[in-house]
């Protein structure tokens, strides 16, 4: 399961889908429930984004 969740296509899906849902939740759901949904989805999106950035490897020329 860890190998599947750390693959690039899955991370891109988690990042983009949760980012869109977080933005839409602020407008679609009223009150505290919408804010908390947006915060939760935003945290998941940021986690996937950080994993995408950490996965990038730079090759140094020697």
Phi, psi and omega in degrees: 000321181296323179296320179294315182289340180262005178284150185299315180299322180291319179295319177297318178298312180299318181297307185288315182297313182291329176294317179293317180295321178297318179292319182289329182296328179296327182265331186273329184244131183273151169077205185294329180296320178293320179294315181293324176296316179296319179295314180298314180292326177295322178296317178296318179296317178296322177297318177293322178295319177296319178296324176295318180291322179291331182287343180287127179252134176258135180259120180269137179278128180242000000 
